[in-house]
mmCIF file with all atom_site columns, C-alpha atoms and ligand atoms in Angstrom:
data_model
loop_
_atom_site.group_PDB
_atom_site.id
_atom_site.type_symbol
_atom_site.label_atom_id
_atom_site.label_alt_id
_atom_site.label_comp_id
_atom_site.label_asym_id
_atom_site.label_entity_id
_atom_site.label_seq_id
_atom_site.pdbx_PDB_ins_code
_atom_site.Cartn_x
_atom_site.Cartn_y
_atom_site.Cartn_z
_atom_site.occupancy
_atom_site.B_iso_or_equiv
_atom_site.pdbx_formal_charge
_atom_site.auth_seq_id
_atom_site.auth_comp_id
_atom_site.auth_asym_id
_atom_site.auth_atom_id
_atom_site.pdbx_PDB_model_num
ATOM   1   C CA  . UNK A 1 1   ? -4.735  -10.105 -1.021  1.00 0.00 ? 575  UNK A CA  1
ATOM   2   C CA  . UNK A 1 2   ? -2.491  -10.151 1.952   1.00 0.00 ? 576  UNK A CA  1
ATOM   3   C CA  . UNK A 1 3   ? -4.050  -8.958  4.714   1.00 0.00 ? 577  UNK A CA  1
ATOM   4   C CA  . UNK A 1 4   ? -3.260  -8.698  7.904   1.00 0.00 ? 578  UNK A CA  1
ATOM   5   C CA  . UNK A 1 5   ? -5.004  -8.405  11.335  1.00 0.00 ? 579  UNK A CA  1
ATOM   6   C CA  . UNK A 1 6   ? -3.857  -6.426  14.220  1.00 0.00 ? 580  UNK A CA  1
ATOM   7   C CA  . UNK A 1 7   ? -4.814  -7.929  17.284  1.00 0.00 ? 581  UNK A CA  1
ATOM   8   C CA  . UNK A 1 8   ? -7.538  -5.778  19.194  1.00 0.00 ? 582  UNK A CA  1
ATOM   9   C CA  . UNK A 1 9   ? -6.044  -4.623  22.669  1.00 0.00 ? 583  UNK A CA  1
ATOM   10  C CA  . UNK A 1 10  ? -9.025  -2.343  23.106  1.00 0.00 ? 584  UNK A CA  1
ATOM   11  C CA  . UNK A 1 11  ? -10.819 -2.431  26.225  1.00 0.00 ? 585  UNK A CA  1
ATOM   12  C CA  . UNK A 1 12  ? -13.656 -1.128  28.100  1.00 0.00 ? 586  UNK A CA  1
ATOM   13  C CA  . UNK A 1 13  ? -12.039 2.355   27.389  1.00 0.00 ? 587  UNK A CA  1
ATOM   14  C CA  . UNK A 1 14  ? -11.577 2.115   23.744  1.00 0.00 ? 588  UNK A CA  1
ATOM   15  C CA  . UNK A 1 15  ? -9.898  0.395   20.909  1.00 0.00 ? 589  UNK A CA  1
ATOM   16  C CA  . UNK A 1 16  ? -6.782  -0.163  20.353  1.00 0.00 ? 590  UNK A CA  1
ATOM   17  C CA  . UNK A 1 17  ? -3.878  -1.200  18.141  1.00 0.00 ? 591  UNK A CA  1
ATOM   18  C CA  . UNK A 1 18  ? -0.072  -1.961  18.222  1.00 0.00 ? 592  UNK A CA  1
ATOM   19  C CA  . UNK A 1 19  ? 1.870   -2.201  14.633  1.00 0.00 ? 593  UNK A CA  1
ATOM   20  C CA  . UNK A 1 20  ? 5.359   -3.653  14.917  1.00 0.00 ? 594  UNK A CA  1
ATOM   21  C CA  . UNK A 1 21  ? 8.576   -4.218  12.690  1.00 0.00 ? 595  UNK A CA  1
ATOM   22  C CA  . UNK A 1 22  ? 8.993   -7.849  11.776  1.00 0.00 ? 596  UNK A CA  1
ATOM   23  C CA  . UNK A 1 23  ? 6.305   -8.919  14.330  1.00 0.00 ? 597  UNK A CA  1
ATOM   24  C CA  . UNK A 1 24  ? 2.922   -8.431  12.754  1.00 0.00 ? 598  UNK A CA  1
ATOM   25  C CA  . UNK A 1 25  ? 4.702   -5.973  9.565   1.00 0.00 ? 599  UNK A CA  1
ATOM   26  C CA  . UNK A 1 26  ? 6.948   -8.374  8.073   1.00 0.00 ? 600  UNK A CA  1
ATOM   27  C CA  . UNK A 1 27  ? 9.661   -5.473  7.466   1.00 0.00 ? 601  UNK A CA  1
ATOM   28  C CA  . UNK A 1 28  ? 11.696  -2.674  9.115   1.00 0.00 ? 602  UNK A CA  1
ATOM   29  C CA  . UNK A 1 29  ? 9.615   0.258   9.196   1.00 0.00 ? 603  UNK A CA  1
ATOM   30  C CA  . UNK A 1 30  ? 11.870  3.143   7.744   1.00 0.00 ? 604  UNK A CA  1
ATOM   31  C CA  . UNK A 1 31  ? 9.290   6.068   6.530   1.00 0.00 ? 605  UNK A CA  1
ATOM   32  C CA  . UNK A 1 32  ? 5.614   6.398   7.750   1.00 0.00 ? 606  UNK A CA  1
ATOM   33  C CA  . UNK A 1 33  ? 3.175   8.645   5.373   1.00 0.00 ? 607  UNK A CA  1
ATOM   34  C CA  . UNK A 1 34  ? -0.324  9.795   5.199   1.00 0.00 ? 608  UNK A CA  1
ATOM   35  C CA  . UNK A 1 35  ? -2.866  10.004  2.781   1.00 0.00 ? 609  UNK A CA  1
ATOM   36  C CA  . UNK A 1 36  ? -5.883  12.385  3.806   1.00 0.00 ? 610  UNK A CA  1
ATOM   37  C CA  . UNK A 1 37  ? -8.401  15.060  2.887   1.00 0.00 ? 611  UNK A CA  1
ATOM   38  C CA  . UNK A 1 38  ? -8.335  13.049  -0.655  1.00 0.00 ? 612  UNK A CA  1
ATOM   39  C CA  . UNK A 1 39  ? -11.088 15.417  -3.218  1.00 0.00 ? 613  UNK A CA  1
ATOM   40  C CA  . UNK A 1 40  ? -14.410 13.810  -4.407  1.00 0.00 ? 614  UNK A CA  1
ATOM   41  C CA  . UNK A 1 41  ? -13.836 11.562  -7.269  1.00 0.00 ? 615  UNK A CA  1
ATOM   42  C CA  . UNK A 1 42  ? -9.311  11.315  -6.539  1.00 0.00 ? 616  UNK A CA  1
ATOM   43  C CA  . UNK A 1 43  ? -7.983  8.031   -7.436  1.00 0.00 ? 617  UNK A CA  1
ATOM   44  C CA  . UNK A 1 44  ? -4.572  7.678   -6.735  1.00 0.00 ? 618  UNK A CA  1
ATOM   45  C CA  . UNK A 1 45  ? -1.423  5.600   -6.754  1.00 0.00 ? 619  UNK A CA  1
ATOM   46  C CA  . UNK A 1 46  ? -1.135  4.465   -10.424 1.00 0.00 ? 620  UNK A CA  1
ATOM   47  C CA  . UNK A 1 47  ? 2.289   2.982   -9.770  1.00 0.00 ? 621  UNK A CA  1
ATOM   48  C CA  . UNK A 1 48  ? 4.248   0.197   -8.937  1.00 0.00 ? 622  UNK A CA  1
ATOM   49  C CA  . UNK A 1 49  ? 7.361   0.378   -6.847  1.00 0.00 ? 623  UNK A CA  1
ATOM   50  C CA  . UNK A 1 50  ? 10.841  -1.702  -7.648  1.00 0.00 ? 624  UNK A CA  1
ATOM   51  C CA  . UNK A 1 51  ? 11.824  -2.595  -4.519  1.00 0.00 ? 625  UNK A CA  1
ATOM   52  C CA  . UNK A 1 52  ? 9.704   -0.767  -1.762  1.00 0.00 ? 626  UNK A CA  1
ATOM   53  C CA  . UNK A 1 53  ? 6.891   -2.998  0.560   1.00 0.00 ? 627  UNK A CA  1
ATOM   54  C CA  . UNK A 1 54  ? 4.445   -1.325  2.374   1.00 0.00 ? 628  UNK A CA  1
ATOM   55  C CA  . UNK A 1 55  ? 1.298   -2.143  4.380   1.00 0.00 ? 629  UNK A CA  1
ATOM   56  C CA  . UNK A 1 56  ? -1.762  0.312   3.958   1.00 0.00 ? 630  UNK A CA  1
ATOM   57  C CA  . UNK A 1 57  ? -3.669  0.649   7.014   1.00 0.00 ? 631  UNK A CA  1
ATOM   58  C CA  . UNK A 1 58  ? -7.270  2.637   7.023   1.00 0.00 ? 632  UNK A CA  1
ATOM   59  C CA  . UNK A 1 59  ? -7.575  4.553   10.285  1.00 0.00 ? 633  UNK A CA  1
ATOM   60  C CA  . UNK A 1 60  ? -10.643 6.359   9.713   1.00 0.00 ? 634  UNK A CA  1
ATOM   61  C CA  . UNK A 1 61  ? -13.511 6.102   6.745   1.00 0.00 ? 635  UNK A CA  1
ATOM   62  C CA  . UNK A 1 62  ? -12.522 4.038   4.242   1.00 0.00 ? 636  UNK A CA  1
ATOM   63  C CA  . UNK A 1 63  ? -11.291 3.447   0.556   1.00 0.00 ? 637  UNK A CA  1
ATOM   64  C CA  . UNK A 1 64  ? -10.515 1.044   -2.120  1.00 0.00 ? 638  UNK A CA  1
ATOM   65  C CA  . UNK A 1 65  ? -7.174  -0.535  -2.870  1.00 0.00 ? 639  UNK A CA  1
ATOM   66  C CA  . UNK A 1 66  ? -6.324  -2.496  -6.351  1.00 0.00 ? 640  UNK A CA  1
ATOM   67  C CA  . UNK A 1 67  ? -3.853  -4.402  -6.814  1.00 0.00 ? 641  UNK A CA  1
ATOM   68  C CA  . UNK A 1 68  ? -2.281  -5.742  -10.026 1.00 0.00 ? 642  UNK A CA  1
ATOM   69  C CA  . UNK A 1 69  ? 0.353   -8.164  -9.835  1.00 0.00 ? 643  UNK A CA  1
ATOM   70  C CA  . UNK A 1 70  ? 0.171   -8.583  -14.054 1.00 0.00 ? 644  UNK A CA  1
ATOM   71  C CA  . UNK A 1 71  ? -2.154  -11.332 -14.556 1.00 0.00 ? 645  UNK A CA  1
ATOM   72  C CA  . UNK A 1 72  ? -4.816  -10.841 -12.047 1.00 0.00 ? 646  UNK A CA  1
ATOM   73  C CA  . UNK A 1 73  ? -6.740  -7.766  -10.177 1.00 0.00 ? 647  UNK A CA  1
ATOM   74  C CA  . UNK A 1 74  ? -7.788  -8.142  -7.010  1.00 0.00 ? 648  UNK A CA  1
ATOM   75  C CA  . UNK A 1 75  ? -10.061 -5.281  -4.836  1.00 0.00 ? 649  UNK A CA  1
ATOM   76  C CA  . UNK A 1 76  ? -9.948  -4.816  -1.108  1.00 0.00 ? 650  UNK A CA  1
ATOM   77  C CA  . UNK A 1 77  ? -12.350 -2.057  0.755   1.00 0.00 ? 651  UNK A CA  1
ATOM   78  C CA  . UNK A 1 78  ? -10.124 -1.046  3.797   1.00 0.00 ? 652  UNK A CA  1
ATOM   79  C CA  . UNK A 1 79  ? -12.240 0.543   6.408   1.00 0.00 ? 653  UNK A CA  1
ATOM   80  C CA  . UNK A 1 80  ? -10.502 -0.309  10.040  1.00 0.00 ? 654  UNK A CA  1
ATOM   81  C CA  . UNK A 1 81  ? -7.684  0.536   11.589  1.00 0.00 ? 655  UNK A CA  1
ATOM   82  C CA  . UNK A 1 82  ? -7.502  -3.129  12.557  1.00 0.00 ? 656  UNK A CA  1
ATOM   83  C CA  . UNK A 1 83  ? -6.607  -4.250  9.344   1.00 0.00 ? 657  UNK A CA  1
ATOM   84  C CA  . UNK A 1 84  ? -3.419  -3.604  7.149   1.00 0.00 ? 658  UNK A CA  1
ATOM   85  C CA  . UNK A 1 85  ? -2.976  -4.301  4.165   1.00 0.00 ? 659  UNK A CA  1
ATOM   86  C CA  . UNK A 1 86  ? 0.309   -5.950  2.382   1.00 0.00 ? 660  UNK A CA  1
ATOM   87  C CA  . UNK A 1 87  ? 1.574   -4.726  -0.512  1.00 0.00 ? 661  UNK A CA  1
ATOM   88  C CA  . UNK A 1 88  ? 4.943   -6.583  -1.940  1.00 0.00 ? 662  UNK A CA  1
ATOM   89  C CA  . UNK A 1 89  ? 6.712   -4.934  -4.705  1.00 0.00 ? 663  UNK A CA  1
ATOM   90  C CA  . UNK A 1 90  ? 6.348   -4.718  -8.447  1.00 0.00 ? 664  UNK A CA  1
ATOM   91  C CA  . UNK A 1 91  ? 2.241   -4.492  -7.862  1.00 0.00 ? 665  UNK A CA  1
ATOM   92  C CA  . UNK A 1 92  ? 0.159   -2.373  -9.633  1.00 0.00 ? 666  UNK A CA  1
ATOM   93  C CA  . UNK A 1 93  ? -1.613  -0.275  -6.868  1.00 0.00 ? 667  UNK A CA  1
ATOM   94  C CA  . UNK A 1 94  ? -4.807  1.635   -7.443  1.00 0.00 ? 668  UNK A CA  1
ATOM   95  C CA  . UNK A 1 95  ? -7.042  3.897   -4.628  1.00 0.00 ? 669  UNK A CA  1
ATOM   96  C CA  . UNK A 1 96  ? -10.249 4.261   -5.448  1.00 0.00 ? 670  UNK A CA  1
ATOM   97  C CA  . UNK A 1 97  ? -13.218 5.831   -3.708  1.00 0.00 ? 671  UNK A CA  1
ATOM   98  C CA  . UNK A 1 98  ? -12.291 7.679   -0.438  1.00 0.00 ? 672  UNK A CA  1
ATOM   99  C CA  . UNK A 1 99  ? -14.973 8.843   2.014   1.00 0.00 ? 673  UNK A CA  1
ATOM   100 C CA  . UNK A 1 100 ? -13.947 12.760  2.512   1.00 0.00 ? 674  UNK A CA  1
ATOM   101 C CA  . UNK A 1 101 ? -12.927 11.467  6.066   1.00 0.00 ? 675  UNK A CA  1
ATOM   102 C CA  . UNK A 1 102 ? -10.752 8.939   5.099   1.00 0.00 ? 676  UNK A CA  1
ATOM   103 C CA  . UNK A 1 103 ? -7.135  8.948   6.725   1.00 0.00 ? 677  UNK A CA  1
ATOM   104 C CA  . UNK A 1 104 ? -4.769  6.307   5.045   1.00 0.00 ? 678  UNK A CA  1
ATOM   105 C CA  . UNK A 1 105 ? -1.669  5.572   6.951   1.00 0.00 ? 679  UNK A CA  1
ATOM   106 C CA  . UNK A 1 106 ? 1.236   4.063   4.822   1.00 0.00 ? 680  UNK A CA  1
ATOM   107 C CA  . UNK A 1 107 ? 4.149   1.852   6.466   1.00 0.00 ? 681  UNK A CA  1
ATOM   108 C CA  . UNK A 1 108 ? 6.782   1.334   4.190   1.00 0.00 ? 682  UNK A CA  1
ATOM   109 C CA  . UNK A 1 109 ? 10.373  -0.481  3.898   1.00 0.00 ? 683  UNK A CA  1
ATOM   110 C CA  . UNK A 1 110 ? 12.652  2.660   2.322   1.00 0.00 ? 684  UNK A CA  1
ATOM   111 C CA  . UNK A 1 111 ? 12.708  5.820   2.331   1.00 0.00 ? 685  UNK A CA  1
ATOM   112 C CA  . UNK A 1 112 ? 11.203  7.729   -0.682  1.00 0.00 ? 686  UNK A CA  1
ATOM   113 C CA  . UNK A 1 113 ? 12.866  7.287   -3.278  1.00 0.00 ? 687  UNK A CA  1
ATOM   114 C CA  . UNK A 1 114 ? 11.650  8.256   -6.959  1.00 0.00 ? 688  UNK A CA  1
ATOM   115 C CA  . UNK A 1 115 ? 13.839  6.161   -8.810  1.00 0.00 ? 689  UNK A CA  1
ATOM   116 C CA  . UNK A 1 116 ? 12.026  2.963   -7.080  1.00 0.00 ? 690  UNK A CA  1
ATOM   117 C CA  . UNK A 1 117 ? 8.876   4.276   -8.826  1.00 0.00 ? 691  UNK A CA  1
ATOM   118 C CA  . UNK A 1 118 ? 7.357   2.589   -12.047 1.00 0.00 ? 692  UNK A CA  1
ATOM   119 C CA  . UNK A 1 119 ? 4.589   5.242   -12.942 1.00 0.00 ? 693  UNK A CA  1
ATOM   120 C CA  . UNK A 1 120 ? 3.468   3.982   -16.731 1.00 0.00 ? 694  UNK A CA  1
ATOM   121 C CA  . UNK A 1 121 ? 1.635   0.339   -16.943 1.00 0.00 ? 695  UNK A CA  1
ATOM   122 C CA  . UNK A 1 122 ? 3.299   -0.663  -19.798 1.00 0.00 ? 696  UNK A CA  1
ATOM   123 C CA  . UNK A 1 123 ? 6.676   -0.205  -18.377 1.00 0.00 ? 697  UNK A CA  1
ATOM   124 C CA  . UNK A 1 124 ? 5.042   -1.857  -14.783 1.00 0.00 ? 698  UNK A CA  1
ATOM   125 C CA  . UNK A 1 125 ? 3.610   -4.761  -17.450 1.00 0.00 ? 699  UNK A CA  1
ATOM   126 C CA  . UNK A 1 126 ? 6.976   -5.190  -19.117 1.00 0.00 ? 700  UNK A CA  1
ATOM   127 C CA  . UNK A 1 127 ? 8.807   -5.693  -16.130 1.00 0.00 ? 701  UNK A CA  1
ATOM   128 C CA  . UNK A 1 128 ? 6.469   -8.043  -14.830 1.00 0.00 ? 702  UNK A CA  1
ATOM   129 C CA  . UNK A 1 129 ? 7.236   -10.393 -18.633 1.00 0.00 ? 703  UNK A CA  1
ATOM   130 C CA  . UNK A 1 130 ? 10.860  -9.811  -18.033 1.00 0.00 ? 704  UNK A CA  1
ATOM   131 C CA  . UNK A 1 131 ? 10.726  -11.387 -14.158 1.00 0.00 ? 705  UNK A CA  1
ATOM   132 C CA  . UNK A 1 132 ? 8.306   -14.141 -14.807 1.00 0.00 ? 706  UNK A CA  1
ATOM   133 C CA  . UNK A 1 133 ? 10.817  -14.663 -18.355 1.00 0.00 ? 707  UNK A CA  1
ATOM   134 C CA  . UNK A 1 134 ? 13.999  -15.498 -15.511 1.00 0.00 ? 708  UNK A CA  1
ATOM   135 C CA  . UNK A 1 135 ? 12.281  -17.418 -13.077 1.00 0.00 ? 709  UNK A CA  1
HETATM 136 P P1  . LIG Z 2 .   ? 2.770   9.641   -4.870  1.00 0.00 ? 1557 LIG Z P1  1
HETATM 137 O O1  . LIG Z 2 .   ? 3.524   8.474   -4.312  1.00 0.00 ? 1557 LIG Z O1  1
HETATM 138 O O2  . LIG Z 2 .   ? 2.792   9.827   -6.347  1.00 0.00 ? 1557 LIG Z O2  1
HETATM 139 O O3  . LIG Z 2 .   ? 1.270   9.608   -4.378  1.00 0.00 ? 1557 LIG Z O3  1
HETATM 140 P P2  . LIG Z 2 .   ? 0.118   8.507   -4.596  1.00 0.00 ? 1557 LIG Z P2  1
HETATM 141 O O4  . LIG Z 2 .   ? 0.766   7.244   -5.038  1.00 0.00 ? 1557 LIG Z O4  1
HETATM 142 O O5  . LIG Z 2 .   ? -0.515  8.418   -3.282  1.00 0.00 ? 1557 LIG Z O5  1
HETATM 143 O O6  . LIG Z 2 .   ? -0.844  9.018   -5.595  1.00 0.00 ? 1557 LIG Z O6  1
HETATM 144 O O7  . LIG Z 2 .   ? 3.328   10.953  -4.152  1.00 0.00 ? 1557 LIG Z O7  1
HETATM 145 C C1  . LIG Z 2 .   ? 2.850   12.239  -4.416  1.00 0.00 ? 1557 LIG Z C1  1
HETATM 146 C C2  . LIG Z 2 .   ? 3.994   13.224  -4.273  1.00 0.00 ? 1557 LIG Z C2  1
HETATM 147 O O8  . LIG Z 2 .   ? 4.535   13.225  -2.943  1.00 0.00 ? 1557 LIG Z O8  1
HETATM 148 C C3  . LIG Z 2 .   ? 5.155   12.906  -5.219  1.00 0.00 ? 1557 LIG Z C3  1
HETATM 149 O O9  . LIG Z 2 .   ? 5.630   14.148  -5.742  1.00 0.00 ? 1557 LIG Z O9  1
HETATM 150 C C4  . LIG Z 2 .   ? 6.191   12.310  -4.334  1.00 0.00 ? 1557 LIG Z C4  1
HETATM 151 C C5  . LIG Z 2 .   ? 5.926   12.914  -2.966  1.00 0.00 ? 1557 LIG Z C5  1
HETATM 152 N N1  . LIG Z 2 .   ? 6.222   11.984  -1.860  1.00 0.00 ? 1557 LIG Z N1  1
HETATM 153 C C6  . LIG Z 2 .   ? 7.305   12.228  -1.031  1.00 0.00 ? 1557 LIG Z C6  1
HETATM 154 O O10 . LIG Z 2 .   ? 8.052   13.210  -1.191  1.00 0.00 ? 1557 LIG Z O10 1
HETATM 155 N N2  . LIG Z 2 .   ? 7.543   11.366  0.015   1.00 0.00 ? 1557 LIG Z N2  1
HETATM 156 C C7  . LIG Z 2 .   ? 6.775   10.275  0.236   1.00 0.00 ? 1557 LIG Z C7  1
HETATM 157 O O11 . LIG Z 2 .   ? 7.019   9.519   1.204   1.00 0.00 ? 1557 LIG Z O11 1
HETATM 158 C C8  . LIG Z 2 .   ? 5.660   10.011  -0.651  1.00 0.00 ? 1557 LIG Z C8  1
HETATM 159 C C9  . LIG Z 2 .   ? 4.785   8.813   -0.466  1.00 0.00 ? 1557 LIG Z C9  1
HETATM 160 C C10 . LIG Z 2 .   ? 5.433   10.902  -1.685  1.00 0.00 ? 1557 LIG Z C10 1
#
């Protein structure tokens, strides 16, 4: 898992982070989303994306992020908003388990774009055969 630390500018006052394009995000940063007020028992995601990176970052509470690159399945429990978390394309992502105050902000390097979605695993696990088949 690919994760990356924000430095802590926080002082005496408080915490505090900076996020930055292609300084510690290793993309441009074109569309900025939320994930919040997630039910009891909501998993999400359930997709893989073509083309699209992103870095999940957990301001407040927590949750679980799976990631499936094809061959292995790794866990990560993101509960700071010190931490980000990478996610490259064509992986499987899974979010599992969010506290009821849990506020998931999403970086990502398109705009949204529906046609960059792969939303059935077989399809994800297929694509994954045919890339691994041409390198
Ligand atoms: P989706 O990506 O399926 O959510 P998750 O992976 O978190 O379970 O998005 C849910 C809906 O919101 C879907 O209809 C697409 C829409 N959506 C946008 O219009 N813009 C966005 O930036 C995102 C992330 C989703």
């Amino acid at each position: 898992m690919e994760m990356i630390n924000f430095e802590d500018l926080g002082d005496s006052r408080g915490g505090l982070v900076s996020i930055e394009e292609h300084k510690n995000v290793p993309f441009e940063i074109k569309r900025v989303y939320c994930i919040y007020g997630v039910k009891k028992n909501v998993s999400r995601g359930f997709h893989s994306h073509k083309n699209l990176e992103q870095v999940a970052i957990c301001i407040n509470g927590s949750c679980t992020i799976v990631l499936d690159d094809g061959l292995i399945k790794r866990s990560a429990v993101l509960s700071s908003p010190k931490t980000g978390l990478y996610i490259g394309k064509n992986i499987w992502r899974e979010m599992h388990d969010f506290t009821s105050d849990c506020v998931l902000l999403v970086l990502a390097s398109e705009l949204y774009d529906e046609d960059d979605y792969i939303r059935s695993y077989s399809e994800f696990l297929k694509k994954i055969e045919n890339i691994r088949g041409v390198t």
